[in-house]
Short mmCIF file of C-alpha atoms and ligand atoms in Angstrom, two decimals:
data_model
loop_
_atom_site.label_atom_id
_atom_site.label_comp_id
_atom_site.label_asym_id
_atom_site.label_seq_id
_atom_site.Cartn_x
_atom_site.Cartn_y
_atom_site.Cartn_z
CA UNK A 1 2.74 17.35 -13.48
CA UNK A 2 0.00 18.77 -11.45
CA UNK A 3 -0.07 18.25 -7.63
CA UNK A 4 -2.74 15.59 -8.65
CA UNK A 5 -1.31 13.81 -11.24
CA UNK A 6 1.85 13.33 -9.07
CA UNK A 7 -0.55 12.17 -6.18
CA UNK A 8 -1.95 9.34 -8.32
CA UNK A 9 1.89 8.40 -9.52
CA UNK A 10 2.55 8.04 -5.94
CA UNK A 11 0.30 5.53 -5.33
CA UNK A 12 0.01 4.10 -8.15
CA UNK A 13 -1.48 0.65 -7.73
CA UNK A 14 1.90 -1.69 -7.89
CA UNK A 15 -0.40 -4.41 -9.33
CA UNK A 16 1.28 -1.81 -12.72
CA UNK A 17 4.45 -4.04 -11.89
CA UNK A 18 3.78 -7.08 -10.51
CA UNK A 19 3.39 -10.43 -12.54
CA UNK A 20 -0.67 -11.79 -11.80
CA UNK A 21 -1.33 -14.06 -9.58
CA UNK A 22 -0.98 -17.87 -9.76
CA UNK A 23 -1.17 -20.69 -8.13
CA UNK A 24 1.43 -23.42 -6.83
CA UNK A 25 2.11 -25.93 -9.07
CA UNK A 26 3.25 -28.34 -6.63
CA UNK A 27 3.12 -27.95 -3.20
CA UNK A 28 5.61 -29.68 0.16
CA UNK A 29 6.44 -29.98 3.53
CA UNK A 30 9.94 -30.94 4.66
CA UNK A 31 10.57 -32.54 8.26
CA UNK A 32 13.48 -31.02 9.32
CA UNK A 33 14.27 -32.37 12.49
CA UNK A 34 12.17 -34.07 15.30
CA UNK A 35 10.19 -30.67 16.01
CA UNK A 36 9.76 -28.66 13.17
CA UNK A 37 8.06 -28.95 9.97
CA UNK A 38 8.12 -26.93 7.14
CA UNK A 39 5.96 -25.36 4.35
CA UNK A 40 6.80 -24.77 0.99
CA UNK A 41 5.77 -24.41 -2.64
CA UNK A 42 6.44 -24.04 -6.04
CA UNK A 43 5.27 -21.72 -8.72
CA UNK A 44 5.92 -20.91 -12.24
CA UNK A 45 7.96 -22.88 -14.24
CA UNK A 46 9.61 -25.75 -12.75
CA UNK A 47 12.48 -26.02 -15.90
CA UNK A 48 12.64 -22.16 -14.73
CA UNK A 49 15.39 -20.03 -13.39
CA UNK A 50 15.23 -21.33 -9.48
CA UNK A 51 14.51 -19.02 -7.17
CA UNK A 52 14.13 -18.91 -3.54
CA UNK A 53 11.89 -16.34 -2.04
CA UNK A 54 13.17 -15.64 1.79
CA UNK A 55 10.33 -14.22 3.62
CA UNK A 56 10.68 -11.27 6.18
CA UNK A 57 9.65 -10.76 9.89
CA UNK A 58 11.20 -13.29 10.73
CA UNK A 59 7.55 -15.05 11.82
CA UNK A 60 6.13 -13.34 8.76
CA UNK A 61 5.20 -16.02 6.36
CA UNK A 62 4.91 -16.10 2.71
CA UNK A 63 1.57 -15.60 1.20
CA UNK A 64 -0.07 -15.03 -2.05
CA UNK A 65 1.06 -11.68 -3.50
CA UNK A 66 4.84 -12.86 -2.85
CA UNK A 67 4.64 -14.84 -5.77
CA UNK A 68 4.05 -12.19 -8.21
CA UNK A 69 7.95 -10.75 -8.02
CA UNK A 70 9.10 -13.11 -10.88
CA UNK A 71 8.08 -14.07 -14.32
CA UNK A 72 6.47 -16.93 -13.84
CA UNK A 73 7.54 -18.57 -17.44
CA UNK A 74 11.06 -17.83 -16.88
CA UNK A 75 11.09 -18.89 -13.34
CA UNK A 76 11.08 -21.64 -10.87
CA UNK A 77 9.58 -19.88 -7.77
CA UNK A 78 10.00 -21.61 -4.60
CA UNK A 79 8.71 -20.36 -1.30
CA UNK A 80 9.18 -21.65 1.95
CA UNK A 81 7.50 -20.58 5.46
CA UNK A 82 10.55 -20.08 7.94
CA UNK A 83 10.26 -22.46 11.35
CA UNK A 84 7.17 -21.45 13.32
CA UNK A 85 6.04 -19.16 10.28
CA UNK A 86 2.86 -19.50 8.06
CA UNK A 87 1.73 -22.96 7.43
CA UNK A 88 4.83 -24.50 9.13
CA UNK A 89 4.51 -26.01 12.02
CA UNK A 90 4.52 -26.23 14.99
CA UNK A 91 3.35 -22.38 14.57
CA UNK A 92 4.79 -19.85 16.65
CA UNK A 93 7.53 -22.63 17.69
CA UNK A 94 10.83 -21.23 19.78
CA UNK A 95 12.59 -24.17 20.43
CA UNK A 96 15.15 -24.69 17.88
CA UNK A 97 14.43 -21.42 15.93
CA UNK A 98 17.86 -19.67 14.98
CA UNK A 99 19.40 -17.82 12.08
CA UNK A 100 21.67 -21.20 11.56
CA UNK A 101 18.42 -23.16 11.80
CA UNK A 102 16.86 -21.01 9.09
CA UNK A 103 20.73 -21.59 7.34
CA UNK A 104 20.81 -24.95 7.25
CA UNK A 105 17.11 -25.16 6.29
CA UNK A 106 17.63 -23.48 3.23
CA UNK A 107 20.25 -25.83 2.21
CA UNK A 108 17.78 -28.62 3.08
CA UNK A 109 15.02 -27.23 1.20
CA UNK A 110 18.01 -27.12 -2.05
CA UNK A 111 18.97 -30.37 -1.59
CA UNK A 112 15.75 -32.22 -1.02
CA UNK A 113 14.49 -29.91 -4.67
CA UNK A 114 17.93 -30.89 -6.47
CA UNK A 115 18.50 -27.35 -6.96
CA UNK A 116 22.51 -27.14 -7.27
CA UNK A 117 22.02 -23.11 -7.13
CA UNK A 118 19.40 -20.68 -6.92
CA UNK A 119 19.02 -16.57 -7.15
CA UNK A 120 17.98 -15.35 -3.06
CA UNK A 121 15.21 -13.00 -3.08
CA UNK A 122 14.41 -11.09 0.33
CA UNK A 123 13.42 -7.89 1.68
CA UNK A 124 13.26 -6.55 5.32
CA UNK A 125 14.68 -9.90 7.90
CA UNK A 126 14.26 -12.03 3.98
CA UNK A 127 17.89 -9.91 3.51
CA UNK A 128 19.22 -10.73 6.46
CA UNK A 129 18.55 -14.02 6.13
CA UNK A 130 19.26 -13.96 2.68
CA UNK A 131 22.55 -11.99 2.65
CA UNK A 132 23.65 -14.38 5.88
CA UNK A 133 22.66 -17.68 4.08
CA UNK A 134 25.02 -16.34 1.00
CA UNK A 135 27.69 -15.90 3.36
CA UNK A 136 27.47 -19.03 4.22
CA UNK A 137 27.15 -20.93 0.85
CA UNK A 138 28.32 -18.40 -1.67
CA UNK A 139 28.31 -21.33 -4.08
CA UNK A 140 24.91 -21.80 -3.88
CA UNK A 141 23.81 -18.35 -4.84
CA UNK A 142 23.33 -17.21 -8.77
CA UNK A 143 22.25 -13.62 -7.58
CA UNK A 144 20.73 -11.37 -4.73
CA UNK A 145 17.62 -9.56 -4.87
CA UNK A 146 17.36 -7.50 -2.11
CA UNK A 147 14.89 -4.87 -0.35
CA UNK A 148 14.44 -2.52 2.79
CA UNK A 149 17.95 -3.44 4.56
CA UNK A 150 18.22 -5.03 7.70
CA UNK A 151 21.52 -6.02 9.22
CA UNK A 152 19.78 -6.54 12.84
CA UNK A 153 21.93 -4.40 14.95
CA UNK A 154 21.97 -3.02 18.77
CA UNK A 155 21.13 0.36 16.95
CA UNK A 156 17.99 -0.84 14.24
CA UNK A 157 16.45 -2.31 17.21
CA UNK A 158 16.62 -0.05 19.74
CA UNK A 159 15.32 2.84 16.45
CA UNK A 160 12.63 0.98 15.89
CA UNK A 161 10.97 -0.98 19.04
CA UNK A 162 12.73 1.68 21.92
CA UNK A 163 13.62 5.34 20.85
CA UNK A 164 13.72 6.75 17.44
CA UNK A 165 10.72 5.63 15.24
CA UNK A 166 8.50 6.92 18.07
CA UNK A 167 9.52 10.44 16.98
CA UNK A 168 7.70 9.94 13.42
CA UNK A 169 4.55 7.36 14.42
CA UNK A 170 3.79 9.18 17.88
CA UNK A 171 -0.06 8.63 17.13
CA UNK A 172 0.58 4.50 16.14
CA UNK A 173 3.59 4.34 18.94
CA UNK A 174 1.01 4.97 21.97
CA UNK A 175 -0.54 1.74 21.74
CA UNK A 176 2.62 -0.27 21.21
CA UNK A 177 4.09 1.68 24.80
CA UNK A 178 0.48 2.03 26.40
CA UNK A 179 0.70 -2.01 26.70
CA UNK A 180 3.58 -1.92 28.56
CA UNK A 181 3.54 -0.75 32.45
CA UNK A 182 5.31 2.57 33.07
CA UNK A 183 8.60 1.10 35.09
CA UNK A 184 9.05 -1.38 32.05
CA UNK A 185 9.10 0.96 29.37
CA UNK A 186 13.17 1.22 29.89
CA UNK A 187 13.38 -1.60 27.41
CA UNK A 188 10.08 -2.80 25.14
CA UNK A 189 11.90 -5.67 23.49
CA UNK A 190 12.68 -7.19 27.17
CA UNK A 191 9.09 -6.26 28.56
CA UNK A 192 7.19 -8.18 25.32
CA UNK A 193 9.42 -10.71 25.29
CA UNK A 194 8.25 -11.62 29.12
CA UNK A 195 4.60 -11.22 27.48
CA UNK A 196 4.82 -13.07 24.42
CA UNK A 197 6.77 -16.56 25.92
CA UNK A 198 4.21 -15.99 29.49
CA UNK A 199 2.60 -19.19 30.20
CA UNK A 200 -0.78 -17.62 30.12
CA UNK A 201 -1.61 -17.79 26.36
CA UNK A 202 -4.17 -14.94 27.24
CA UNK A 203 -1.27 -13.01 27.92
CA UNK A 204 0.70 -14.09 24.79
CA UNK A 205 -2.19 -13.23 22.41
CA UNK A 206 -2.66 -9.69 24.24
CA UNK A 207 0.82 -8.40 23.85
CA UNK A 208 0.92 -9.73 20.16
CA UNK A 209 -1.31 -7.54 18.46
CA UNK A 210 -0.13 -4.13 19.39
CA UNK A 211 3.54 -5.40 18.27
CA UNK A 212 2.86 -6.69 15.29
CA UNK A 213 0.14 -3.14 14.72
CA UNK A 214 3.23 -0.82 14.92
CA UNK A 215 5.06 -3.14 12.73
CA UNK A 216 2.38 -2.84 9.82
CA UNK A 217 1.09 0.48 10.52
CA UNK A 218 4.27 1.90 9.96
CA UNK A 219 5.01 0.39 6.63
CA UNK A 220 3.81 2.13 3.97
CA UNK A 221 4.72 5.33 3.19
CA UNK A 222 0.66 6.08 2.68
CA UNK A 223 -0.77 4.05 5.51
CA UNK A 224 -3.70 2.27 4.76
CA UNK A 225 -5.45 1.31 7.84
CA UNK A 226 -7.36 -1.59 6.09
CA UNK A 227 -3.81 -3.01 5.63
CA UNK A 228 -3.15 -3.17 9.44
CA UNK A 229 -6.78 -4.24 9.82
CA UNK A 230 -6.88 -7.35 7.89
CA UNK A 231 -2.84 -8.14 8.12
CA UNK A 232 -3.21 -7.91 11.96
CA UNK A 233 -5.35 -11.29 12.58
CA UNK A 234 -4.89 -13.41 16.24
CA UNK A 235 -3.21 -16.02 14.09
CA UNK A 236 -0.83 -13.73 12.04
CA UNK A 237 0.36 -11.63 14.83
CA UNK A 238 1.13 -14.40 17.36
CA UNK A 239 3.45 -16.57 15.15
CA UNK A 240 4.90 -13.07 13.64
CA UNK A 241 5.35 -11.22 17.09
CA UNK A 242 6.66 -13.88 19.04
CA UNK A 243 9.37 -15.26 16.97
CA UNK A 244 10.29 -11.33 16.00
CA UNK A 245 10.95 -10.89 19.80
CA UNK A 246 12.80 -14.00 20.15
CA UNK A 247 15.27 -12.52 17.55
CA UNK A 248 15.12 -9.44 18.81
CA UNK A 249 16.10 -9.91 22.42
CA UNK A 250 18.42 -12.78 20.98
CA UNK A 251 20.18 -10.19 18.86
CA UNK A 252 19.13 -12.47 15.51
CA UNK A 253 21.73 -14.76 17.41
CA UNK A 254 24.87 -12.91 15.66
CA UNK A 255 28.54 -13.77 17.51
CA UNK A 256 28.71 -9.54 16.86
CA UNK A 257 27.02 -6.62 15.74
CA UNK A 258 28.11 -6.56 12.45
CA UNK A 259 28.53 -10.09 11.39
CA UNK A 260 27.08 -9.49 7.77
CA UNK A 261 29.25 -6.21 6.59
CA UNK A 262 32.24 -7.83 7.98
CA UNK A 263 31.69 -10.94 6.56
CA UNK A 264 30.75 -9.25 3.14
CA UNK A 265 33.87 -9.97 0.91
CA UNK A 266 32.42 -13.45 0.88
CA UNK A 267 29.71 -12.49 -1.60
CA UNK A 268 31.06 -9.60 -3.15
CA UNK A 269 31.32 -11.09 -6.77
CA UNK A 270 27.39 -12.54 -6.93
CA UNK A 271 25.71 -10.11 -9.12
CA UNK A 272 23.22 -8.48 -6.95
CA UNK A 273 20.48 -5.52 -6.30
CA UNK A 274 19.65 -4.01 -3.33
CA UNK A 275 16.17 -2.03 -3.77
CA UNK A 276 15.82 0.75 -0.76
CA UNK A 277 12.71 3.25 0.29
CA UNK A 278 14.03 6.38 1.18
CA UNK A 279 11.26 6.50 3.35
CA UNK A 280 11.31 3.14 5.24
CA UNK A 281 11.04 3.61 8.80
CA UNK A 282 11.21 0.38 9.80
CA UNK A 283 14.69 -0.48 8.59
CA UNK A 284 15.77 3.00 7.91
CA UNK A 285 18.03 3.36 4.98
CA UNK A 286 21.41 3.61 7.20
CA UNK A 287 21.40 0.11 6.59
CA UNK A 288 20.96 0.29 2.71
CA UNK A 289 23.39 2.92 2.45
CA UNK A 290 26.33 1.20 5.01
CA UNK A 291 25.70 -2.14 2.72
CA UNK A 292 26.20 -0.27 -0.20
CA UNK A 293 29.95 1.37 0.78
CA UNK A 294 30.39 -2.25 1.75
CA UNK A 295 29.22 -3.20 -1.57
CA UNK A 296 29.83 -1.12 -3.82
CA UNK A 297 29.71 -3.84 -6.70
CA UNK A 298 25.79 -4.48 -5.99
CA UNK A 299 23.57 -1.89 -8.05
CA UNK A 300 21.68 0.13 -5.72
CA UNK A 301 18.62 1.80 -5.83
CA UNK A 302 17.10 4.49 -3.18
CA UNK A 303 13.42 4.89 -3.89
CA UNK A 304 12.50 8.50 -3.68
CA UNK A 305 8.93 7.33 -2.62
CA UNK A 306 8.51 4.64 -0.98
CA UNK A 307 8.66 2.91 2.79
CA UNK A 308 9.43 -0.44 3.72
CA UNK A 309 6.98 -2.46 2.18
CA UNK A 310 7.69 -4.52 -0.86
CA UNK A 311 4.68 -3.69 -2.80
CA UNK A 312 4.93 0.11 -2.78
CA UNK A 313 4.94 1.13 -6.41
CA UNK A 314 8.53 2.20 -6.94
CA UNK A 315 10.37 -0.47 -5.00
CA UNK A 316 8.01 -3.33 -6.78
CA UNK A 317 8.84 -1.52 -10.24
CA UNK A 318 12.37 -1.93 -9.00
CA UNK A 319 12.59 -5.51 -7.46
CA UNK A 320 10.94 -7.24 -10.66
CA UNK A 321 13.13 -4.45 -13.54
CA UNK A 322 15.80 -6.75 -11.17
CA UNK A 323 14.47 -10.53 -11.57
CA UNK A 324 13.52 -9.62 -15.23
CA UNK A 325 17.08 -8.54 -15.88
CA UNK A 326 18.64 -11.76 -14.38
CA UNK A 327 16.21 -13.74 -15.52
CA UNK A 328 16.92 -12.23 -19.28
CA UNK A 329 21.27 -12.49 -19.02
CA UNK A 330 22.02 -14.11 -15.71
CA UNK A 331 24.05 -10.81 -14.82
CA UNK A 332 23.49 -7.30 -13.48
CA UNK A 333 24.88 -5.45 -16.33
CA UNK A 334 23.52 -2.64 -18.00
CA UNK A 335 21.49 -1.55 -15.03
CA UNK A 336 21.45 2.24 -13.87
CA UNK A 337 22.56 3.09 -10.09
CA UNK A 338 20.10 6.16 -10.67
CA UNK A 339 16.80 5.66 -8.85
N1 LIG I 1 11.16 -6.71 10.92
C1 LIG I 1 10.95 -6.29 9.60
C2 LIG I 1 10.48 -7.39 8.69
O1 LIG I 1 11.22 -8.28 8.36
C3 LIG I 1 11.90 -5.80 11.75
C4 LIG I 1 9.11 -7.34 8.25
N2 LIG I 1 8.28 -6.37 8.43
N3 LIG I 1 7.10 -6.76 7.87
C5 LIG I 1 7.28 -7.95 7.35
O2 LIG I 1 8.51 -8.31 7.58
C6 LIG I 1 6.23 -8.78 6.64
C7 LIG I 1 5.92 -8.14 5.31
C8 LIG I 1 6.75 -10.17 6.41
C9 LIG I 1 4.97 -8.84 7.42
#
């Protein structure tokens, strides 16, 4: 290959991979306690192959291009927008917003849809939530999809909002530390957190964007600054930014540091795929790789070229070769640990 031709393979446009888009067939929101109220959908088939689409962030939201992971005449694709996220409401909500909330509203949203099990799809905090919800109700899970691995320890944080991930994104970094005053900078997470829950919603707004523009400048392995442009809106970055910290600085309200690999016999036997970029700086792939030795049974896959997004060429290529294949025999069989 030419230094060209390799250059276009790299960013190749992942719409190569990706199923088109489409629109809901149906559409819901599901009151799940006095406060919060949640969005979801359903695309695709609905005598499909259920599956349940776990967004990341957490405060990210699902959106359009989300629904283009699955074949959508083989599947049942239901998406849901975690408490505070997207179009649930009320947006940007605290109260009441826990890992075990998100939990038990997955097994709400199953319930109210008569779903008696569905394949977990989720990349970035979609597998932590994903792998803890299968912890919890290995019963309920046909298979896990998952992508750029996050097990929300003392040491992913501090990498990526303290010391580590500076190092690489010095130039993006400055305005993610220039926000914060000089005697705070001993811990971010603590000094945003104060920001982003201040009673002044002037204040709120102002400390949202530059942590939600490190967040999606860092990304991509190719940066594209019309991503961060248009993905960092007022609305978008609030909801995402403050419930992020509220994890964060909650410690994604584990009882320890590594609740999911030492909880991990529970789900060893679901047929499963974790999809990693070699290159993702946001969950770097420690994480992947630790999951893996834990795991062994789960088919791995370390991108060569990609970061943490999900729609970087080789890790969409990846995540839907993965829903195709359990889609076409229920099972990961047959599939290469090469990547
Ligand atoms: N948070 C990583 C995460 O879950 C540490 C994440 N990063 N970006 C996203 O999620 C979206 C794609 C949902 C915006």
């Amino acid at each position: 290959m030419t230094a060209s031709q390799t250059k276009a393979a790299l960013t190749q446009d992942p719409q190569t991979w990706l199923y088109p888009e489409i629109e809901p067939y149906t559409t819901g929101r599901l009151k799940v306690n006095s406060l919060h109220d949640l969005y979801y959908e359903e695309c695709g088939n609905p005598k499909g192959k259920p599956v349940i689409f776990v967004h990341g962030g957490p405060g990210g939201g699902v959106g359009t291009q989300e629904r283009r992971f699955f074949n959508p005449e083989k599947y049942r694709i239901i998406l849901m927008d975690q408490r505070g996220a997207g179009k649930s409401l009320p947006a940007a909500e605290l109260e009441g917003n826990t890992t075990w909330d998100l939990v038990a509203d997955l097994e709400r949203l199953r319930e109210h849809l008569k779903i008696p099990k569905w394949q977990v799809f989720g990349g970035s905090w979609g597998s932590t939530l994903g792998l803890t919800y299968a912890i919890s109700h290995p019963d309920r899970v046909t298979e896990l999809v998952l992508r750029g691995i996050f097990l929300l320890r003392k040491k992913e944080i501090a990498w990526y909002y303290q010391e580590g991930c500076n190092n690489m994104y010095p130039d993006l970094w400055e305005e993610y530390r220039d926000h914060i005053p000089e005697n705070e900078r001993g811990d971010f997470v603590k000094a945003y957190y104060s920001r982003l829950t201040h009673s002044n919603v002037n204040v709120r707004m102002a400390a949202a964007k530059p942590w939600t523009s490190w967040e999606m400048g860092t990304s991509r392995l190719y940066t594209d600054p019309n991503f961060v442009k248009t993905t960092v809106t007022d609305d978008f970055a609030y909801k995402f930014a403050r419930i992020e910290c509220h994890y964060f600085i909650n410690k994604g309200f584990f009882a320890e540091d590594n609740w999911i690999l030492n909880n991990i016999s529970k789900i060893r036997h679901i047929p499963a795929v974790i999809v990693q970029g070699r290159y993702d700086v946001v969950c770097p792939p420690t994480s992947a790789w630790d999951l893996h030795r834990a795991w062994p049974e789960a088919n791995f896959f370390m991108i060569p070229d990609s970061g943490h997004a999900a729609r970087e060429p080789g890790t969409a290529k990846a995540l839907v070769s993965a829903t195709d294949r359990f889609a076409a025999d229920g099972v990961a069989s047959g599939i290469s640990n090469e990547a």
